[in-house]
Coordinates of C-alpha atoms in Angstrom, one line a residue:
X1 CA 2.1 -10.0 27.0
X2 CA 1.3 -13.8 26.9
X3 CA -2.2 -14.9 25.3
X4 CA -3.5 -18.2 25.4
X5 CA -1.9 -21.5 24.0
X6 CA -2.0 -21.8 20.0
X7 CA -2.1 -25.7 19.4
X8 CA 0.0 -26.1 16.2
X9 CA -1.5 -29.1 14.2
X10 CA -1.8 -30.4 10.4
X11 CA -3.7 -27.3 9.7
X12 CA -2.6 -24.4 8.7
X13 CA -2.3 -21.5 11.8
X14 CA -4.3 -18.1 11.5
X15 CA -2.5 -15.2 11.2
X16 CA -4.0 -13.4 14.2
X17 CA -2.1 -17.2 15.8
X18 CA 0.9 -15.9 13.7
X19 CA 0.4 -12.2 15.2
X20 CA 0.1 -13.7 18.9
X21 CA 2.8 -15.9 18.9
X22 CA 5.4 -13.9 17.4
X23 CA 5.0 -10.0 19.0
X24 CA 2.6 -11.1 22.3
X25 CA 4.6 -14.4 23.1
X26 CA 1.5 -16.9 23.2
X27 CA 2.9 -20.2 23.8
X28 CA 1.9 -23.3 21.5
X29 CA 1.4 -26.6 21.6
X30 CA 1.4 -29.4 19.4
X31 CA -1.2 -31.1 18.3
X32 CA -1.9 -35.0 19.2
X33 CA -2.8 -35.2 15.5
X34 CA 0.3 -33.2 14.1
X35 CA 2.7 -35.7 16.1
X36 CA 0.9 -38.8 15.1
X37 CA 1.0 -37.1 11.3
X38 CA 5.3 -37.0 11.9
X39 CA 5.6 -40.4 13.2
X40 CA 3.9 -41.7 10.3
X41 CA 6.4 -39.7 8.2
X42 CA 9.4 -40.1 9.8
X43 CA 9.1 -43.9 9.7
X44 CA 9.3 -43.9 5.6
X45 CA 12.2 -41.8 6.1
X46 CA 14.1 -44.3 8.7
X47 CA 13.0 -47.1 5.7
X48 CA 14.4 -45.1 3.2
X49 CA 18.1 -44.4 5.1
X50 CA 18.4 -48.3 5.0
X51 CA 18.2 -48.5 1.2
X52 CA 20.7 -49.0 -0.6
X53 CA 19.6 -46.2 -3.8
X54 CA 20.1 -42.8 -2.4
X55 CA 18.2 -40.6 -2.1
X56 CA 18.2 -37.1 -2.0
X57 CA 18.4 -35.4 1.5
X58 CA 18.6 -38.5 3.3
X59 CA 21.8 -40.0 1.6
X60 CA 23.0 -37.4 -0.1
X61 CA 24.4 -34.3 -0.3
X62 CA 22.4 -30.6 -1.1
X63 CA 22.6 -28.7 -3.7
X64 CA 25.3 -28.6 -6.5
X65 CA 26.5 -32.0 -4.5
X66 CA 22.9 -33.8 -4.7
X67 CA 25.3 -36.3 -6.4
X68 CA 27.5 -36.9 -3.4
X69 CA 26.0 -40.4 -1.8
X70 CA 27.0 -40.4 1.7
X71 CA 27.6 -43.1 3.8
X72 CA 25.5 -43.8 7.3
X73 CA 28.2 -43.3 9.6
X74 CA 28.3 -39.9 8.3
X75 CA 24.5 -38.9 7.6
X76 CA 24.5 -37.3 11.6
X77 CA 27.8 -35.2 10.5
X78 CA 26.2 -34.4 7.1
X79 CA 22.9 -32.7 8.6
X80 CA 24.7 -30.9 11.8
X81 CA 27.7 -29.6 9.1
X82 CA 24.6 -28.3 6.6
X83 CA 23.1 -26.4 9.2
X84 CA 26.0 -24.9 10.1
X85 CA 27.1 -23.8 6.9
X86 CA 24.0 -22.1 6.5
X87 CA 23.8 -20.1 9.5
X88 CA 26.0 -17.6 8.2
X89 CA 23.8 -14.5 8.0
X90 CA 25.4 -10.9 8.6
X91 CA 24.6 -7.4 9.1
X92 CA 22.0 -5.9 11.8
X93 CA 19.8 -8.4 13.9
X94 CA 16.5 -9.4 13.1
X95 CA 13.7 -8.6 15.4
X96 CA 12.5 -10.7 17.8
X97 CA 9.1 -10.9 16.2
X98 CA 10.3 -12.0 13.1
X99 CA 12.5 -14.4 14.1
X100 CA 9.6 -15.8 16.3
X101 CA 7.6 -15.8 13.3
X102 CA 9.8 -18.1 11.2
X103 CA 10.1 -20.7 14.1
X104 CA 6.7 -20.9 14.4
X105 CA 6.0 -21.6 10.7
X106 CA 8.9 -23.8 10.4
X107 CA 6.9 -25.2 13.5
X108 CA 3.5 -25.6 11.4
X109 CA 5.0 -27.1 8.6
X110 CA 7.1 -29.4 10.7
X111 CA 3.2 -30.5 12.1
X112 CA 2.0 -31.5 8.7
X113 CA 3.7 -34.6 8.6
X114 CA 5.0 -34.0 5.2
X115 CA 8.4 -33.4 6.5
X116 CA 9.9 -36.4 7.7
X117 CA 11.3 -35.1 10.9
X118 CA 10.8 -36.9 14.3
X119 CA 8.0 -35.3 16.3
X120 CA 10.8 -34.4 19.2
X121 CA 12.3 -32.0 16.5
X122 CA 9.3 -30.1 16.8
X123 CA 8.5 -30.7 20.2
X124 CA 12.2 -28.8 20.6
X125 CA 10.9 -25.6 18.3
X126 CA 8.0 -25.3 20.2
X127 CA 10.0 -25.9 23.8
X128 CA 12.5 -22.8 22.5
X129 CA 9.3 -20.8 21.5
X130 CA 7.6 -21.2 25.1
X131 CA 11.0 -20.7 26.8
X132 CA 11.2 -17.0 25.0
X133 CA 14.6 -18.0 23.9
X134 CA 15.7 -15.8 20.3
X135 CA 18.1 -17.2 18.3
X136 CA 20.2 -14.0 16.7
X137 CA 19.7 -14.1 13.3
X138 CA 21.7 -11.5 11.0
X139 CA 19.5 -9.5 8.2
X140 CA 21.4 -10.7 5.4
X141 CA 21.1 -14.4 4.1
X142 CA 18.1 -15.2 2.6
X143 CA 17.6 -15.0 -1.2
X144 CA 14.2 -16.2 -0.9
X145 CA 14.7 -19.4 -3.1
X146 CA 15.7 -22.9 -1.4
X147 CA 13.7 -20.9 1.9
X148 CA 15.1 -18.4 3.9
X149 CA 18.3 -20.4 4.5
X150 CA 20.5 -18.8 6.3
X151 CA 17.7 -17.2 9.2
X152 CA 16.4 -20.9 9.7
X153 CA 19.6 -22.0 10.2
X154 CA 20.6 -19.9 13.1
X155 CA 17.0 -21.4 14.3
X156 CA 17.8 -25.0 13.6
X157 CA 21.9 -24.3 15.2
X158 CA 19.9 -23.1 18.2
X159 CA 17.9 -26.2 18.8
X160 CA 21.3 -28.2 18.2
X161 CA 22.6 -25.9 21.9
X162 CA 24.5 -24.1 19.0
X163 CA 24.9 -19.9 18.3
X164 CA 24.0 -17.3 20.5
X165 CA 19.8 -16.7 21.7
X166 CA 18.5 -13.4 23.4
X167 CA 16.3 -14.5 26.6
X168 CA 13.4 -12.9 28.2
X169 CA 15.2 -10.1 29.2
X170 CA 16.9 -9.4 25.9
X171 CA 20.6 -10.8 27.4
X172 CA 22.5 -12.9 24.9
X173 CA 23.7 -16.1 25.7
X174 CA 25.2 -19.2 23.6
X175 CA 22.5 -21.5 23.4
X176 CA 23.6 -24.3 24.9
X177 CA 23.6 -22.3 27.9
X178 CA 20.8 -21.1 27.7
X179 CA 19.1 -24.5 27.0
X180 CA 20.5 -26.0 29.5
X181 CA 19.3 -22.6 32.1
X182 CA 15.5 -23.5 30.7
X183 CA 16.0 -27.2 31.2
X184 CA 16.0 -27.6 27.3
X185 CA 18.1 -30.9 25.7
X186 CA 19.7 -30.0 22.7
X187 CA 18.8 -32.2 19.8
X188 CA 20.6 -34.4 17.8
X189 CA 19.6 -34.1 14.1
X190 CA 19.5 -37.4 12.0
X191 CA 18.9 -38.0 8.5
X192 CA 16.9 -35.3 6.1
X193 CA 16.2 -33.2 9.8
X194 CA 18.5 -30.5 8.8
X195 CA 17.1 -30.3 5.4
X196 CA 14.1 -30.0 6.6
X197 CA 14.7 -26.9 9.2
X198 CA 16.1 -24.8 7.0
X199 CA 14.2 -25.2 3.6
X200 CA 10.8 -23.0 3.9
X201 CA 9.8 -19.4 2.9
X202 CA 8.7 -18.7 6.4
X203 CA 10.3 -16.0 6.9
X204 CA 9.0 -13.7 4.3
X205 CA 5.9 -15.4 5.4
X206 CA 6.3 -13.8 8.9
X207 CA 7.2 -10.3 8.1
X208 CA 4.1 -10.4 5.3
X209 CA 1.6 -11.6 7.9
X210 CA 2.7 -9.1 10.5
X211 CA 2.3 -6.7 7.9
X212 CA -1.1 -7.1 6.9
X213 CA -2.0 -6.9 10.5
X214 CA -0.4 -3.6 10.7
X215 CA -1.8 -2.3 7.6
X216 CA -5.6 -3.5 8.5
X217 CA -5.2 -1.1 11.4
X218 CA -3.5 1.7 9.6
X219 CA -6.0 2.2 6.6
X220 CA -9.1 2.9 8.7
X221 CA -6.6 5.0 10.7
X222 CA -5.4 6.9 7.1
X223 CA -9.4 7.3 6.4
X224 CA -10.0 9.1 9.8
X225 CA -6.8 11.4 9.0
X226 CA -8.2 12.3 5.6
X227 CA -11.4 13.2 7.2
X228 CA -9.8 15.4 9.4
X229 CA -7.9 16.8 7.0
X230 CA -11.4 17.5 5.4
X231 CA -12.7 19.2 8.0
X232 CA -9.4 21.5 8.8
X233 CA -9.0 22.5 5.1
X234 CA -13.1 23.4 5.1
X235 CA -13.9 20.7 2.5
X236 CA -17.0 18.9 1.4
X237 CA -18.2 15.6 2.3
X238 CA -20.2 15.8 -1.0
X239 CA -18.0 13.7 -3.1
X240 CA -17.9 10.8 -0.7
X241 CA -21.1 9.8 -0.7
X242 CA -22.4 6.0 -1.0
X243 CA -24.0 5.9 -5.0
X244 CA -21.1 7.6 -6.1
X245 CA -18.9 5.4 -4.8
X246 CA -21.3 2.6 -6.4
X247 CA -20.5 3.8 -9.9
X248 CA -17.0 2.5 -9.6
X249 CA -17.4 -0.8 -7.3
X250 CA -14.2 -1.4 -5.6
X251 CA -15.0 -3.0 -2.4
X252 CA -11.9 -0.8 -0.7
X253 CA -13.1 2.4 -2.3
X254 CA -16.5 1.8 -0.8
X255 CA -14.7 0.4 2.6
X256 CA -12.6 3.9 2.8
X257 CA -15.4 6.3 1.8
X258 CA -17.7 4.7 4.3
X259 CA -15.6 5.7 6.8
X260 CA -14.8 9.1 6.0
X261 CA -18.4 9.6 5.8
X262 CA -19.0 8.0 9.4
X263 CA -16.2 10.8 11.0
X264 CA -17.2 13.4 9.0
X265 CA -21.1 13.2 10.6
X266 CA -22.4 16.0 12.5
X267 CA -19.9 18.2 11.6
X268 CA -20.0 21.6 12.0
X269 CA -17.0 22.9 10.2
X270 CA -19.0 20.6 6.7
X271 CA -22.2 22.2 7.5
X272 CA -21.1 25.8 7.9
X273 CA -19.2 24.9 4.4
X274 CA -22.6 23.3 2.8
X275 CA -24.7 26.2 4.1
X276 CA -26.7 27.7 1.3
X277 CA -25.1 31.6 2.1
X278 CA -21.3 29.8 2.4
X279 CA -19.4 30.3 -0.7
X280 CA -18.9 26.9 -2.4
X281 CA -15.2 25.9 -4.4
X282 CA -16.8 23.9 -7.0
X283 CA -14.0 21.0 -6.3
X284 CA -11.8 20.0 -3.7
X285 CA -7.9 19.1 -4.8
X286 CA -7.2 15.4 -5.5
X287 CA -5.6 14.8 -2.1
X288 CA -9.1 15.4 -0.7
X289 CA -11.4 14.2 -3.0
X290 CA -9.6 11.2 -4.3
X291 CA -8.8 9.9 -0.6
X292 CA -11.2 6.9 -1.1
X293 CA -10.0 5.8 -4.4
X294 CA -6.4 5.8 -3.2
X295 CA -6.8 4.3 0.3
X296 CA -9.2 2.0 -1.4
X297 CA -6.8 0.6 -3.8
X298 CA -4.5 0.2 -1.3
X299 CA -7.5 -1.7 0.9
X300 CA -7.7 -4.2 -1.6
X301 CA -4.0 -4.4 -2.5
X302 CA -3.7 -5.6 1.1
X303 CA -7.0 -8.1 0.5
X304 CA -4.8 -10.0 -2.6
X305 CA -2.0 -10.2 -0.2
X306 CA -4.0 -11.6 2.4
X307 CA -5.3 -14.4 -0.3
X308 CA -1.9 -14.7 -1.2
X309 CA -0.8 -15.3 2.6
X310 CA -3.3 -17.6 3.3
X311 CA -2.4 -20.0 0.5
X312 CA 1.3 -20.3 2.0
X313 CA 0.2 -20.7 5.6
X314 CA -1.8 -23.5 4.4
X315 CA 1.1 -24.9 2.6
X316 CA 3.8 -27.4 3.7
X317 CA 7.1 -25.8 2.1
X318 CA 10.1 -28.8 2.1
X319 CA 12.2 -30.0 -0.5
X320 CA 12.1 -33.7 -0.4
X321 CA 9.0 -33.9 0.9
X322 CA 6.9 -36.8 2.1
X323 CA 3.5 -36.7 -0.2
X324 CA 0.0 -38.4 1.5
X325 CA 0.6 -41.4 -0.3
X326 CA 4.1 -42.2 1.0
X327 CA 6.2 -41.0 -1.8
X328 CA 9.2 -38.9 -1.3
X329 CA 9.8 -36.0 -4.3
X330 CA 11.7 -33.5 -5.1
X331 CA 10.0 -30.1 -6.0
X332 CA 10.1 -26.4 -6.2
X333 CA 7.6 -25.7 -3.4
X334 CA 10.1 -23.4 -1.7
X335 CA 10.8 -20.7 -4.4
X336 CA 9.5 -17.1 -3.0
X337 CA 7.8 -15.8 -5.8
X338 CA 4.3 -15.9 -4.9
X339 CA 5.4 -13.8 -1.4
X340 CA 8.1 -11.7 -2.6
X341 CA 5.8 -10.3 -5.6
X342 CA 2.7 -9.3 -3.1
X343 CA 5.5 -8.4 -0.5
X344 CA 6.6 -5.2 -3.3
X345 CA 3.0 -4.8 -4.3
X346 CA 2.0 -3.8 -0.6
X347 CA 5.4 -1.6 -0.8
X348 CA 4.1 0.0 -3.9
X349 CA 0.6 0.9 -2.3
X350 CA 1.9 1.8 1.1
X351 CA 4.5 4.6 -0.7
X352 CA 0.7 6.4 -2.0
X353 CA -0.9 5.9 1.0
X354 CA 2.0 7.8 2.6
X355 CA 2.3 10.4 -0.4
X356 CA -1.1 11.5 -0.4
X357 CA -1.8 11.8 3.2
X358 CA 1.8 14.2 3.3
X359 CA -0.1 16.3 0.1
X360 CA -3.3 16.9 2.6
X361 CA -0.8 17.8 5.4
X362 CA 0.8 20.4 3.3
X363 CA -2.5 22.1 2.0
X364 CA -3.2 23.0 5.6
X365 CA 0.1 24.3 6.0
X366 CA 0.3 26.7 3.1
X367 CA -2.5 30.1 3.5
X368 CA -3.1 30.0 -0.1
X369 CA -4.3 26.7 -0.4
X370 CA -5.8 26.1 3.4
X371 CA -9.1 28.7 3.4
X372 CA -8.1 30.6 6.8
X373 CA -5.4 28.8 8.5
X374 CA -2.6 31.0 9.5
X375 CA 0.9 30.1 7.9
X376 CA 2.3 26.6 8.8
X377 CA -0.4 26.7 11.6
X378 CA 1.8 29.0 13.7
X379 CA 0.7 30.6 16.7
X380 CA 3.2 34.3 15.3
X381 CA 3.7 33.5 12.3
X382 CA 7.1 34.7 11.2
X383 CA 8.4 34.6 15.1
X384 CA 6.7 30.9 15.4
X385 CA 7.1 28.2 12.9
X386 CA 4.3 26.1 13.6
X387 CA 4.5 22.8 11.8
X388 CA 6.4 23.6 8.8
X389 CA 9.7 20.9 9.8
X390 CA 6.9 18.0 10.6
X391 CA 5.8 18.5 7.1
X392 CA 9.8 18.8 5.8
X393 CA 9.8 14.8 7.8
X394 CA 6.9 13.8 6.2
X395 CA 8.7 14.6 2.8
X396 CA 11.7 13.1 3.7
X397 CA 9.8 10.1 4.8
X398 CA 8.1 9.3 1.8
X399 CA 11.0 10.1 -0.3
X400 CA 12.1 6.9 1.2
X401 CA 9.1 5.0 1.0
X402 CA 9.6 5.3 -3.0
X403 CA 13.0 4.5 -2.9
X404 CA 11.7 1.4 -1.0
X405 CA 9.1 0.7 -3.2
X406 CA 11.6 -0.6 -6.1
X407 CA 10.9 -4.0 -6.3
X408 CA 13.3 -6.5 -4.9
X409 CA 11.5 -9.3 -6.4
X410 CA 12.8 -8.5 -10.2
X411 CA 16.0 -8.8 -9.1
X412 CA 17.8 -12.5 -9.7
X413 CA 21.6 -14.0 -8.5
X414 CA 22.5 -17.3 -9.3
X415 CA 24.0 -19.2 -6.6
X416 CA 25.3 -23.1 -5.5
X417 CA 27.2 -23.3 -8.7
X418 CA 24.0 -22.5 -10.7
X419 CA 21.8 -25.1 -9.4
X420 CA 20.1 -22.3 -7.6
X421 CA 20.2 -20.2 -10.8
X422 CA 16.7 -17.9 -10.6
X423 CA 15.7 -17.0 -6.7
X424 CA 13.1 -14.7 -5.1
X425 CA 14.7 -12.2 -3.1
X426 CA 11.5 -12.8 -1.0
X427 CA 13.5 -11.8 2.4
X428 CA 14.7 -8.3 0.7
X429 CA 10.7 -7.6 -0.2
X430 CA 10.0 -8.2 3.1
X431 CA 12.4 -6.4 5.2
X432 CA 11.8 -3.1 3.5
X433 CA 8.4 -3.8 3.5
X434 CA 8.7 -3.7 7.5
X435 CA 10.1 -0.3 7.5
X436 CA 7.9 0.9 4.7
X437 CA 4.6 -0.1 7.0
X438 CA 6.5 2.0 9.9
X439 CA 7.2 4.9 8.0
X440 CA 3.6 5.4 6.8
X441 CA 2.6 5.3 9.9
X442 CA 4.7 8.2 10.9
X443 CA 3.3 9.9 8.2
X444 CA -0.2 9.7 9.1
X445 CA 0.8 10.2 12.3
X446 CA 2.0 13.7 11.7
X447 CA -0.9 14.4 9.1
X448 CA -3.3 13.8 12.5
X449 CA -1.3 16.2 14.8
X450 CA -1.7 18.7 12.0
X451 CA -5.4 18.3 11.4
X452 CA -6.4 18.3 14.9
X453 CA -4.2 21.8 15.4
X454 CA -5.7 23.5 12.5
X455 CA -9.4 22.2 13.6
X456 CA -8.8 23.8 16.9
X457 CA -7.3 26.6 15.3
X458 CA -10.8 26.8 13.3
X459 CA -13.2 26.8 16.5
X460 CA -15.6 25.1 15.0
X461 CA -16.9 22.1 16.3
X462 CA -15.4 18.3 14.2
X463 CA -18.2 15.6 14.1
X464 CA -18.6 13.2 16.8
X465 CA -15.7 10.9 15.9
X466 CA -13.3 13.9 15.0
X467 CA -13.9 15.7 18.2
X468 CA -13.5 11.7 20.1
X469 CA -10.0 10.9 18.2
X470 CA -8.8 15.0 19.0
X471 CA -9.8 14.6 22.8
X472 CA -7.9 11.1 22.8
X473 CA -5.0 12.8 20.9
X474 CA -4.9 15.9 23.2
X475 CA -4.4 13.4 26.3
X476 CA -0.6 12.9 24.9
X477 CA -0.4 16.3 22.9
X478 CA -1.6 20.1 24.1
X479 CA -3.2 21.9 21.7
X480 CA -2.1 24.8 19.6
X481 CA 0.0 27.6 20.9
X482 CA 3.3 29.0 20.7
X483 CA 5.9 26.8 19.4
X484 CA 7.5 23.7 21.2
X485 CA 9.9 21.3 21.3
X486 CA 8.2 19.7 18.2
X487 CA 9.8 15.8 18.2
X488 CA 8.4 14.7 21.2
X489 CA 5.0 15.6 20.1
X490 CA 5.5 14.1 16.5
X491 CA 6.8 10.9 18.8
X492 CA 3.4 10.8 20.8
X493 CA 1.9 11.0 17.6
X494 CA 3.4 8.1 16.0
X495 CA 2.7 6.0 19.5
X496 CA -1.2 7.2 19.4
X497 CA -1.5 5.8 15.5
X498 CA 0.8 2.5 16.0
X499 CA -1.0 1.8 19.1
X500 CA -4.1 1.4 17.8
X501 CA -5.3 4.2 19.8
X502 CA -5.9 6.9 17.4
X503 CA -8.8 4.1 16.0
X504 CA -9.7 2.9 19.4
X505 CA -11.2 6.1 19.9
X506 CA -13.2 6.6 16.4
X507 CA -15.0 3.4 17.5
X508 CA -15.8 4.4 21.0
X509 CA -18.0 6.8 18.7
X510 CA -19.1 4.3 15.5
X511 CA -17.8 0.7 16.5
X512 CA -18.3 -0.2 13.0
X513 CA -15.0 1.6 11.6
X514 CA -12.6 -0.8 10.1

């Protein structure tokens, strides 16, 4: 699905541009600004490859052999031979939106001018973008530190008609090939360009962006889930309400127990359980009661991350680069830190997220705690099963996720002869970061196919939302009866939370649920 053009300039990119580019295939542009911004760069560069001094990037070599001067004749040689050195990533491929991600903030930086390289070096990222050519990127390479290295340099070998790309169709070809195929020129890197392509924490940057997308769709999805959980375990809506929520004022917290509030409306499972003859449980378990401080903290874990990804998308990440005034410096710009610590943070909170929502599943599973529900929701019990495996996945699920929520970030090896001696690990946050996000929403997935079941179990009528997200739900799902084949139901499950259309259809109800 192709959107409309993002123009890439000397500003930094949104990350719904990000988003677009990088899973929908947007194509860009570059900026008339952004080019003129290179050309201004690129000439001190050119100036500085005619001195005599060296100077680091442009005349010498990287790394433990910054000392090394090397002579013109060789610079050429010196940037094609750095790049590919670096591209020397293993293990399974990278996904195509990731990698598509990391061009395109390569891309952005490239557009700030502050990089030195010829505004045809970018015009060629954004060329390989548009032609929906992937270079294949291994998952192992990056240590955060110095950029993600080794997947921007299967990028930058790429551009070079270098490597292997996927196209359109997902068919590997070398790139020169497929280049050529898309009437693409390879380019010929000259002084500091290589450098330059491979020395940004854009990767990490990717995978944390597309994460926060996923996760601002998920929580309000997590909320509906706990409400429904609510209303199939004959809970109170009580606790949730708006001054009490006051007396502790965490925006997320109020975020999350507005909208349990909003599905939980016009129930009539909470107003048989509020009636004054109904017998009243003086509290509900934590799982319950506790769902807006939880998903709330996680809400606003999410908000510091998106502060923190907004800093680096407005940042130009290079090492030398080209300040305003003409200088070029040395720094430690591209040192992962400040992404690969909010990149385990998120991991941290999405584990909870994804622990409490299995401990509401399993309450409606179990007849002493669930107020009426037959055993694991079965249709026989004892000759049907109901849901009691979904729940054992759940479990093993999370498991995971706190196995995945170990920091990588603490973690620290020295490389380049100990001139790289303290990295970030960034790239290691961030991939299991990507399958943390997935498997809390498998989770919640499975904790909506079981409330919806026990609610219809309960014949009594959800609240307007409730009953709009079970009716959407029941278009991939049937409803309770004897046991089936259970995985292809948990499946349609998963695709009806990922898709966005488990919240699609809580805001046909109250448009206002985010």
């Amino acid at each position: 699905m192709r959107t409309g053009i993002v123009t890439v300039g000397v500003d930094a990119l949104s990350p719904d541009e990000v988003v677009a580019v990088a899973r929908h295939g947007a194509p860009v542009a570059l900026s008339d600004d952004a080019v003129t911004a290179m050309e201004a760069s690129r000439a001190i560069i050119d100036a500085l490859a005619e001195d005599t001094r060296p100077h680091y990037g442009v005349s010498t070599g990287f790394g433990a052999l910054a000392s090394k001067s090397i002579p013109g004749a060789l610079r050429a040689q010196l940037q094609a031979s750095l790049v590919r050195s670096h591209a020397a990533s293993s293990g399974a491929e990278v996904e195509r939106e990731v990698v598509r991600a990391l061009m395109l903030l390569r891309l952005s930086t490239l557009a700030t001018g502050r990089t030195g390289v010829r505004a045809e070096v970018a015009h060629a990222y954004a060329s390989l973008l548009n032609a929906d050519l992937t270079p294949l990127v291994g998952e192992y390479g990056s240590l955060g530190c110095s950029g993600d290295l080794a997947p921007l340099a299967h990028c930058a070998l790429a551009v070079m008609g270098e490597g292997h790309v996927r196209d359109a169709e997902g068919v590997v070809h070398p790139a020169g090939d497929a280049l050529a195929a898309a009437g693409l020129t390879p380019v010929a890197l000259r002084e500091k360009e290589g450098l330059a392509l491979i020395n940004g924490t854009d990767g990490m940057l990717g995978m944390l962006v597309m994460a926060i997308h996923d996760l601002r769709e998920l929580l309000p999805t997590a909320d509906i889930a706990a409400a429904l959980s609510v209303e199939a375990l004959s809970g109170t809506d009580a606790v949730f309400a708006a001054d009490l929520q006051a007396l502790r004022p965490h925006p997320g917290q109020a975020d999350s127990a507005a909208v349990i509030r909003a599905v939980l409306a016009g129930s009539d499972i909470i107003a048989d359980r509020t009636a004054p003859t109904a017998f009243t449980r003086v509290q509900d378990a934590y799982s319950l009661r506790c769902a807006p401080q939880v998903h709330g903290a996680v809400r606003d874990t999410v908000a510091h991350a998106e502060l923190v990804a907004g800093r680096e998308l407005a940042s130009a990440v290079d090492n030398p680069v080209v300040t305003l005034d003409g200088r070029v410096e040395s720094n430690g710009n591209f040192h992962g830190a400040p992404v690969g610590y909010v990149l385990d943070f998120l991991a941290i909170a999405v584990a909870d997220l994804a622990s409490i929502s299995e401990r509401r599943t399993d309450r409606m599973l179990d007849p002493a705690r669930s107020h009426g529900l037959p055993p694991f929701l079965a249709d026989d019990p004892g000759v049907d099963s109901g849901h009691m495996i979904a729940q054992y996945t759940q479990a093993g699920i999370v498991s995971e996720l706190k196995r995945l929520a170990v920091p990588a970030s603490v973690d620290s090896i020295p490389t380049s002869a100990m001139q790289e001696d303290h990295v970030s690990m960034g790239w290691a946050a961030a991939r299991k970061l990507r399958r943390a996000v997935d498997g809390a929403q498998r989770v919640v997935a499975v904790e909506i196919l079981t409330a919806a079941r026990a609610i219809d179990i309960r014949d009594s009528a959800p609240g307007p939302v409730g009953a709009a997200v079970i009716t959407a739900l029941r278009e991939e799902v049937a409803g309770p009866g004897t046991d089936r084949y259970l995985a292809p139901e948990i499946a349609a499950a998963v695709a009806f939370v990922q898709s966005g259309r488990a919240l699609a259809a809580a805001r046909t109800v109250v448009g206002g649920i985010r």
